[in-house]
């Protein structure tokens, strides 16, 4: 099965309400704690084409913190900096650098979702609270996951319903629209084509992968989607293990990596070393319907990607097209020369193929990065690319003195 180039984004999740309070409707937003939210907003707008849509700061009455809402397709990033010396965001930035604090899920009833997660063995990050005004309400509650990360449950009514948020309604009380920014007009005219969060990967400490797999199974009622061991994901020097957890409706997939024994330092261990030895989100995979267009536009804007050696393209077409032919799928339709010129990776499985590429770290510490992914039937994660990719990563680790 292949997907048309401009097919609708995420297959409509959770069209109807079930009796399960942990039924996830959408990724409400991904919340980052950063050192300077205003500057980070401009970085993600200029480099990745996000709209700087709304802000809650001093100008809108927020005196403790500044939060900027960035949007693209169905992706919502909230970037927050503390404005007082004791603000928790500032303390976490000092400890971990910029990174993901909260992967928030929209649910039908945040209080019920939270209570169910606690009954399943989850630990509270904060208790349910509701903010409301004449236009509607938002109820939030959260549980802890690995490291400093949390999962908020968010339920919305009235003007704050997610359907309205997607059309540009006020994200939450206290936010105001950002008007008249030239970069927003530029991005509308020159879209990067990013549609939604495809998956979100966590790095955890050695020996902890199965603990967190069990957590997602029991607390959030996710199930195992795929699993790879260190024979799949190792090079001569460094290795990791990974298991992919998926929500009930496959709305979100959350692979969990742990370092494995190798001759040199695992990329996961490098992350942990620069993340105060705490687990956290390693990468966000952002989905596009047109990998060539997205990568070409992102490269034009100066986004740095991992460099794949030319030798990769000597073997990739035979490998991928053989797999596609054997499983009855049409070969890769994207222009092979353009794929190579843009340095894009290709992989196939028995359901189709995918195109993917990974950025270099998005901040000075070698921690969080993005993946830009386009799926043409394949629902896996590019296992066939692991070797080439890890060799490319090791070159970068070596440059950083971390191998
Ligand atoms: Fe990924």
Short mmCIF file of C-alpha atoms and ligand atoms in Angstrom, two decimals:
data_model
loop_
_atom_site.label_atom_id
_atom_site.label_comp_id
_atom_site.label_asym_id
_atom_site.label_seq_id
_atom_site.Cartn_x
_atom_site.Cartn_y
_atom_site.Cartn_z
CA UNK A 1 0.00 0.00 0.00
CA UNK A 2 1.40 3.38 -0.92
CA UNK A 3 0.21 6.76 0.20
CA UNK A 4 -0.63 9.57 -2.17
CA UNK A 5 1.83 12.46 -1.89
CA UNK A 6 -0.71 14.87 -0.49
CA UNK A 7 -2.94 12.49 1.40
CA UNK A 8 -4.46 13.84 4.60
CA UNK A 9 -2.17 13.82 7.61
CA UNK A 10 -2.72 11.56 10.61
CA UNK A 11 -5.49 9.00 10.01
CA UNK A 12 -8.30 10.57 12.02
CA UNK A 13 -7.78 9.27 15.55
CA UNK A 14 -10.45 8.66 18.12
CA UNK A 15 -13.38 9.74 16.00
CA UNK A 16 -15.81 8.62 18.66
CA UNK A 17 -15.66 8.53 22.40
CA UNK A 18 -15.22 5.18 24.09
CA UNK A 19 -15.64 4.39 27.77
CA UNK A 20 -11.86 4.29 28.26
CA UNK A 21 -10.72 7.49 30.06
CA UNK A 22 -7.21 6.93 28.66
CA UNK A 23 -8.40 7.15 25.07
CA UNK A 24 -6.10 9.78 23.53
CA UNK A 25 -7.61 12.20 21.04
CA UNK A 26 -4.44 13.96 19.88
CA UNK A 27 -1.02 15.23 20.92
CA UNK A 28 -2.31 18.44 22.47
CA UNK A 29 1.13 20.02 22.47
CA UNK A 30 4.79 19.34 23.20
CA UNK A 31 6.08 21.65 25.93
CA UNK A 32 9.75 22.63 25.93
CA UNK A 33 11.64 24.37 28.74
CA UNK A 34 14.22 26.64 27.11
CA UNK A 35 16.69 29.30 28.21
CA UNK A 36 15.13 32.10 26.18
CA UNK A 37 11.68 31.30 24.77
CA UNK A 38 11.47 34.40 22.59
CA UNK A 39 14.75 33.63 20.86
CA UNK A 40 13.96 29.90 20.59
CA UNK A 41 10.63 30.82 18.95
CA UNK A 42 12.49 32.76 16.27
CA UNK A 43 14.91 29.85 15.74
CA UNK A 44 12.12 27.32 15.16
CA UNK A 45 10.25 29.80 12.96
CA UNK A 46 13.20 30.74 10.75
CA UNK A 47 14.84 27.30 10.59
CA UNK A 48 11.79 24.98 10.59
CA UNK A 49 8.95 27.14 9.26
CA UNK A 50 6.79 27.30 12.40
CA UNK A 51 4.21 30.05 12.84
CA UNK A 52 4.86 32.15 15.94
CA UNK A 53 1.18 32.16 16.72
CA UNK A 54 0.52 33.19 20.32
CA UNK A 55 2.34 34.31 23.44
CA UNK A 56 1.67 34.56 27.16
CA UNK A 57 4.23 36.97 28.64
CA UNK A 58 4.41 40.28 30.50
CA UNK A 59 2.36 41.94 27.74
CA UNK A 60 -0.52 39.57 28.43
CA UNK A 61 -0.20 39.59 32.21
CA UNK A 62 2.08 36.58 32.74
CA UNK A 63 4.69 37.73 35.29
CA UNK A 64 6.38 34.44 36.23
CA UNK A 65 7.11 32.91 32.83
CA UNK A 66 6.91 33.52 29.11
CA UNK A 67 5.34 30.88 26.85
CA UNK A 68 5.29 31.02 23.05
CA UNK A 69 2.94 28.84 21.00
CA UNK A 70 4.42 27.68 17.69
CA UNK A 71 2.32 25.82 15.17
CA UNK A 72 2.77 24.01 11.87
CA UNK A 73 0.17 21.61 10.45
CA UNK A 74 -1.16 19.77 13.50
CA UNK A 75 2.06 20.33 15.49
CA UNK A 76 1.84 22.60 18.53
CA UNK A 77 5.03 23.45 20.41
CA UNK A 78 4.90 25.47 23.60
CA UNK A 79 8.25 27.07 24.50
CA UNK A 80 8.55 28.30 28.08
CA UNK A 81 11.21 30.25 29.96
CA UNK A 82 11.01 31.25 33.60
CA UNK A 83 11.31 34.97 34.36
CA UNK A 84 12.10 34.64 38.06
CA UNK A 85 15.21 33.07 39.55
CA UNK A 86 13.32 30.27 41.29
CA UNK A 87 11.12 29.32 38.38
CA UNK A 88 11.27 25.53 37.82
CA UNK A 89 11.89 25.99 34.07
CA UNK A 90 15.09 27.91 34.85
CA UNK A 91 16.29 25.24 37.27
CA UNK A 92 15.64 22.49 34.73
CA UNK A 93 17.37 24.38 31.93
CA UNK A 94 20.42 24.78 34.17
CA UNK A 95 20.41 21.03 34.82
CA UNK A 96 19.49 19.57 31.41
CA UNK A 97 19.76 22.36 28.85
CA UNK A 98 16.83 23.13 26.54
CA UNK A 99 14.52 20.17 26.03
CA UNK A 100 11.13 18.53 26.30
CA UNK A 101 9.29 18.85 29.61
CA UNK A 102 5.80 17.64 28.74
CA UNK A 103 4.21 15.54 26.01
CA UNK A 104 0.59 16.55 26.54
CA UNK A 105 -2.34 14.51 25.29
CA UNK A 106 -5.84 15.79 24.55
CA UNK A 107 -8.42 13.53 26.21
CA UNK A 108 -12.18 13.70 26.75
CA UNK A 109 -11.91 14.19 30.52
CA UNK A 110 -8.51 15.08 31.98
CA UNK A 111 -9.54 14.33 35.57
CA UNK A 112 -10.82 10.86 34.68
CA UNK A 113 -7.74 10.10 32.55
CA UNK A 114 -5.48 11.18 35.42
CA UNK A 115 -7.41 9.12 37.98
CA UNK A 116 -7.24 6.05 35.74
CA UNK A 117 -3.49 6.50 35.20
CA UNK A 118 -2.97 6.77 38.97
CA UNK A 119 -5.14 3.70 39.54
CA UNK A 120 -2.89 1.93 36.99
CA UNK A 121 0.16 2.74 39.12
CA UNK A 122 1.16 6.17 37.77
CA UNK A 123 2.64 8.95 39.91
CA UNK A 124 1.12 12.42 40.00
CA UNK A 125 3.08 15.35 38.57
CA UNK A 126 0.26 17.78 39.35
CA UNK A 127 -3.38 17.42 40.33
CA UNK A 128 -6.34 18.34 38.13
CA UNK A 129 -7.17 22.04 37.82
CA UNK A 130 -9.49 23.96 35.56
CA UNK A 131 -9.13 27.42 34.12
CA UNK A 132 -12.20 28.91 32.55
CA UNK A 133 -13.70 32.14 31.33
CA UNK A 134 -16.82 33.13 29.43
CA UNK A 135 -15.61 31.36 26.28
CA UNK A 136 -14.82 27.92 27.66
CA UNK A 137 -12.55 25.89 29.91
CA UNK A 138 -9.39 23.81 30.01
CA UNK A 139 -8.81 21.09 32.58
CA UNK A 140 -5.31 19.73 33.08
CA UNK A 141 -3.62 17.07 35.20
CA UNK A 142 -0.34 15.24 34.74
CA UNK A 143 1.60 12.12 35.59
CA UNK A 144 5.36 11.69 35.72
CA UNK A 145 7.26 9.62 33.17
CA UNK A 146 11.04 9.17 32.71
CA UNK A 147 13.40 11.81 34.09
CA UNK A 148 11.89 15.29 34.36
CA UNK A 149 9.30 14.52 31.67
CA UNK A 150 5.60 14.45 32.34
CA UNK A 151 2.45 13.63 30.41
CA UNK A 152 -0.33 16.17 30.86
CA UNK A 153 -3.90 15.18 30.13
CA UNK A 154 -5.79 18.13 28.67
CA UNK A 155 -9.55 18.37 28.15
CA UNK A 156 -11.03 21.41 26.47
CA UNK A 157 -14.52 22.92 26.10
CA UNK A 158 -16.11 25.81 24.20
CA UNK A 159 -13.75 28.17 22.39
CA UNK A 160 -10.80 26.22 23.85
CA UNK A 161 -11.85 22.97 22.17
CA UNK A 162 -9.01 21.48 20.10
CA UNK A 163 -11.05 21.88 16.90
CA UNK A 164 -11.05 25.65 17.52
CA UNK A 165 -7.38 25.72 18.58
CA UNK A 166 -6.48 24.15 15.23
CA UNK A 167 -8.27 27.06 13.53
CA UNK A 168 -6.24 29.59 15.51
CA UNK A 169 -8.44 30.18 18.57
CA UNK A 170 -6.76 31.31 21.79
CA UNK A 171 -4.70 28.38 23.11
CA UNK A 172 -5.50 29.02 26.76
CA UNK A 173 -6.60 31.98 28.91
CA UNK A 174 -3.69 34.41 29.18
CA UNK A 175 -2.44 33.95 25.61
CA UNK A 176 -2.64 36.64 22.96
CA UNK A 177 -2.18 36.45 19.20
CA UNK A 178 1.16 37.53 17.77
CA UNK A 179 0.36 39.97 14.96
CA UNK A 180 2.38 41.43 12.13
CA UNK A 181 5.51 39.26 12.23
CA UNK A 182 7.10 39.17 8.75
CA UNK A 183 8.49 35.65 9.39
CA UNK A 184 4.94 34.32 9.75
CA UNK A 185 4.00 35.67 6.31
CA UNK A 186 7.25 34.33 4.88
CA UNK A 187 6.53 30.86 6.27
CA UNK A 188 3.03 30.85 4.81
CA UNK A 189 4.53 31.61 1.40
CA UNK A 190 7.42 29.14 1.83
CA UNK A 191 6.02 26.19 3.80
CA UNK A 192 8.26 23.44 5.14
CA UNK A 193 5.36 20.97 5.00
CA UNK A 194 5.60 19.49 8.52
CA UNK A 195 2.24 17.98 9.49
CA UNK A 196 2.28 16.28 12.89
CA UNK A 197 4.36 14.41 15.47
CA UNK A 198 4.87 10.88 14.10
CA UNK A 199 6.79 9.53 17.06
CA UNK A 200 8.76 10.67 20.04
CA UNK A 201 11.79 8.80 21.34
CA UNK A 202 13.00 8.60 24.92
CA UNK A 203 16.52 7.68 26.04
CA UNK A 204 16.68 5.88 29.37
CA UNK A 205 19.55 4.49 31.43
CA UNK A 206 21.12 1.09 30.79
CA UNK A 207 18.91 -1.65 32.21
CA UNK A 208 15.84 0.62 32.45
CA UNK A 209 14.20 0.06 29.05
CA UNK A 210 11.96 -2.77 30.23
CA UNK A 211 10.94 -0.80 33.30
CA UNK A 212 9.62 2.04 31.09
CA UNK A 213 8.05 -0.40 28.62
CA UNK A 214 6.09 -1.84 31.54
CA UNK A 215 5.18 1.69 32.67
CA UNK A 216 3.66 2.59 29.28
CA UNK A 217 1.86 -0.77 29.15
CA UNK A 218 0.34 -0.62 32.59
CA UNK A 219 -0.10 3.09 33.36
CA UNK A 220 -1.01 4.51 29.94
CA UNK A 221 -2.30 1.21 28.47
CA UNK A 222 0.05 1.39 25.47
CA UNK A 223 1.20 -1.79 23.74
CA UNK A 224 4.44 -2.96 22.21
CA UNK A 225 4.67 -2.05 18.54
CA UNK A 226 8.13 -3.27 17.48
CA UNK A 227 11.31 -4.16 19.16
CA UNK A 228 14.96 -4.08 18.14
CA UNK A 229 17.91 -5.52 19.97
CA UNK A 230 21.57 -4.65 19.88
CA UNK A 231 22.16 -7.04 16.97
CA UNK A 232 19.87 -4.82 14.89
CA UNK A 233 21.22 -1.55 16.19
CA UNK A 234 24.94 -1.78 16.52
CA UNK A 235 28.01 -0.83 14.60
CA UNK A 236 31.55 -1.95 15.24
CA UNK A 237 31.71 0.43 18.18
CA UNK A 238 28.45 1.52 19.66
CA UNK A 239 25.09 -0.03 20.29
CA UNK A 240 21.64 0.54 21.71
CA UNK A 241 18.44 -1.36 22.34
CA UNK A 242 14.99 -0.04 21.55
CA UNK A 243 11.36 -1.00 22.05
CA UNK A 244 8.49 0.92 20.48
CA UNK A 245 5.38 1.58 22.56
CA UNK A 246 2.16 2.67 20.84
CA UNK A 247 -1.03 4.20 22.21
CA UNK A 248 -4.25 2.22 21.81
CA UNK A 249 -5.23 3.93 18.57
CA UNK A 250 -1.61 4.26 17.31
CA UNK A 251 -2.04 8.02 17.69
CA UNK A 252 1.46 8.28 19.07
CA UNK A 253 4.40 5.91 19.10
CA UNK A 254 7.05 6.26 21.76
CA UNK A 255 10.20 4.22 21.17
CA UNK A 256 12.37 3.79 24.27
CA UNK A 257 16.14 3.40 23.87
CA UNK A 258 18.76 2.23 26.30
CA UNK A 259 22.51 2.08 25.72
CA UNK A 260 24.06 -1.32 25.01
CA UNK A 261 27.59 -2.57 25.52
CA UNK A 262 29.96 -1.65 22.64
CA UNK A 263 33.64 -0.94 22.06
CA UNK A 264 32.97 2.78 22.25
CA UNK A 265 30.40 5.02 23.83
CA UNK A 266 26.77 4.51 22.75
CA UNK A 267 25.02 7.59 21.36
CA UNK A 268 22.48 7.03 24.15
CA UNK A 269 25.21 7.23 26.76
CA UNK A 270 26.48 10.46 25.16
CA UNK A 271 22.97 11.89 25.57
CA UNK A 272 22.79 10.82 29.21
CA UNK A 273 26.26 12.24 29.92
CA UNK A 274 25.09 15.67 28.72
CA UNK A 275 21.65 15.40 30.31
CA UNK A 276 22.75 15.17 33.94
CA UNK A 277 22.62 11.36 33.67
CA UNK A 278 18.84 11.58 33.50
CA UNK A 279 16.57 10.00 30.90
CA UNK A 280 14.68 12.30 28.54
CA UNK A 281 13.31 12.87 25.05
CA UNK A 282 15.99 12.23 22.43
CA UNK A 283 14.11 13.08 19.25
CA UNK A 284 10.79 14.13 17.84
CA UNK A 285 9.90 12.72 14.43
CA UNK A 286 7.87 15.22 12.42
CA UNK A 287 5.81 13.86 9.57
CA UNK A 288 5.74 15.29 6.06
CA UNK A 289 3.85 14.12 2.94
CA UNK A 290 6.73 15.26 0.71
CA UNK A 291 10.19 14.46 2.08
CA UNK A 292 12.04 15.97 -0.89
CA UNK A 293 10.24 19.29 -0.59
CA UNK A 294 10.59 19.46 3.21
CA UNK A 295 14.29 18.58 3.30
CA UNK A 296 15.07 20.87 0.40
CA UNK A 297 13.30 23.81 2.11
CA UNK A 298 14.85 23.05 5.52
CA UNK A 299 18.34 22.80 3.99
CA UNK A 300 17.77 26.12 2.19
CA UNK A 301 16.96 27.66 5.59
CA UNK A 302 20.23 26.33 7.03
CA UNK A 303 19.03 23.34 9.07
CA UNK A 304 21.98 21.00 9.66
CA UNK A 305 21.40 17.30 9.00
CA UNK A 306 23.54 14.24 9.64
CA UNK A 307 25.74 13.58 6.62
CA UNK A 308 25.36 10.11 5.12
CA UNK A 309 28.36 8.77 3.13
CA UNK A 310 27.91 8.52 -0.65
CA UNK A 311 28.55 4.76 -0.49
CA UNK A 312 25.10 4.44 1.15
CA UNK A 313 23.46 5.25 -2.20
CA UNK A 314 25.43 2.53 -4.02
CA UNK A 315 23.44 -0.16 -2.18
CA UNK A 316 20.22 1.44 -1.01
CA UNK A 317 18.12 1.18 -4.18
CA UNK A 318 18.83 -2.52 -4.66
CA UNK A 319 18.07 -3.24 -1.02
CA UNK A 320 14.88 -1.19 -0.83
CA UNK A 321 13.39 -1.97 -4.23
CA UNK A 322 14.11 -5.71 -3.80
CA UNK A 323 12.13 -5.65 -0.56
CA UNK A 324 9.29 -3.69 -2.17
CA UNK A 325 9.08 -5.99 -5.20
CA UNK A 326 9.10 -9.10 -3.00
CA UNK A 327 6.29 -7.73 -0.86
CA UNK A 328 4.22 -6.65 -3.89
CA UNK A 329 4.67 -2.89 -3.58
CA UNK A 330 5.66 -0.36 -6.20
CA UNK A 331 9.29 0.80 -6.11
CA UNK A 332 10.36 4.13 -4.59
CA UNK A 333 8.80 6.79 -6.81
CA UNK A 334 10.87 9.74 -5.61
CA UNK A 335 13.66 10.86 -7.95
CA UNK A 336 16.69 8.77 -6.90
CA UNK A 337 19.24 11.47 -7.78
CA UNK A 338 17.33 14.07 -5.75
CA UNK A 339 17.10 11.72 -2.77
CA UNK A 340 20.88 11.28 -2.90
CA UNK A 341 21.61 14.99 -3.45
CA UNK A 342 19.48 15.88 -0.42
CA UNK A 343 21.15 13.14 1.66
CA UNK A 344 17.82 11.47 2.50
CA UNK A 345 17.66 7.92 3.92
CA UNK A 346 15.29 5.29 2.53
CA UNK A 347 14.07 2.03 4.02
CA UNK A 348 11.39 -0.54 3.27
CA UNK A 349 9.49 -3.28 5.04
CA UNK A 350 6.64 -5.60 4.05
CA UNK A 351 4.13 -2.71 4.17
CA UNK A 352 5.94 -0.19 1.95
CA UNK A 353 8.75 2.30 2.32
CA UNK A 354 9.73 5.43 4.20
CA UNK A 355 12.06 8.37 3.70
CA UNK A 356 13.75 9.95 6.71
CA UNK A 357 16.52 12.30 7.75
CA UNK A 358 17.88 13.42 11.12
CA UNK A 359 19.01 16.88 12.15
CA UNK A 360 22.09 17.53 14.21
CA UNK A 361 21.36 18.51 17.85
CA UNK A 362 19.09 21.56 18.12
CA UNK A 363 21.04 23.15 20.97
CA UNK A 364 24.67 23.21 22.12
CA UNK A 365 24.36 20.06 24.17
CA UNK A 366 24.18 16.82 22.11
CA UNK A 367 20.67 16.05 23.35
CA UNK A 368 17.41 16.77 21.49
CA UNK A 369 17.17 16.54 17.68
CA UNK A 370 14.40 16.21 15.06
CA UNK A 371 13.72 13.55 12.46
CA UNK A 372 11.82 14.48 9.31
CA UNK A 373 9.90 11.41 8.12
CA UNK A 374 7.62 10.56 5.20
CA UNK A 375 5.81 7.23 5.18
CA UNK A 376 4.72 5.48 1.98
CA UNK A 377 3.04 2.51 3.64
CA UNK A 378 5.88 1.53 5.97
CA UNK A 379 5.02 1.84 9.66
CA UNK A 380 8.49 0.99 10.97
CA UNK A 381 11.43 3.18 11.93
CA UNK A 382 14.14 2.69 9.32
CA UNK A 383 15.88 -0.37 10.75
CA UNK A 384 17.78 -0.85 7.47
CA UNK A 385 19.37 2.58 7.98
CA UNK A 386 20.59 2.05 11.51
CA UNK A 387 24.11 1.03 10.50
CA UNK A 388 24.71 3.94 8.09
CA UNK A 389 23.09 6.31 10.52
CA UNK A 390 25.08 5.22 13.53
CA UNK A 391 28.31 5.49 11.59
CA UNK A 392 27.33 9.06 10.68
CA UNK A 393 26.45 9.73 14.34
CA UNK A 394 29.78 8.35 15.52
CA UNK A 395 31.61 10.82 13.25
CA UNK A 396 29.68 13.62 14.96
CA UNK A 397 30.36 12.15 18.43
CA UNK A 398 34.05 12.02 17.55
CA UNK A 399 34.02 15.72 16.53
CA UNK A 400 32.49 16.50 19.93
CA UNK A 401 35.15 14.45 21.73
CA UNK A 402 32.44 12.10 23.03
CA UNK A 403 33.18 8.73 21.40
FE1 LIG B 1 12.81 8.12 14.93
#
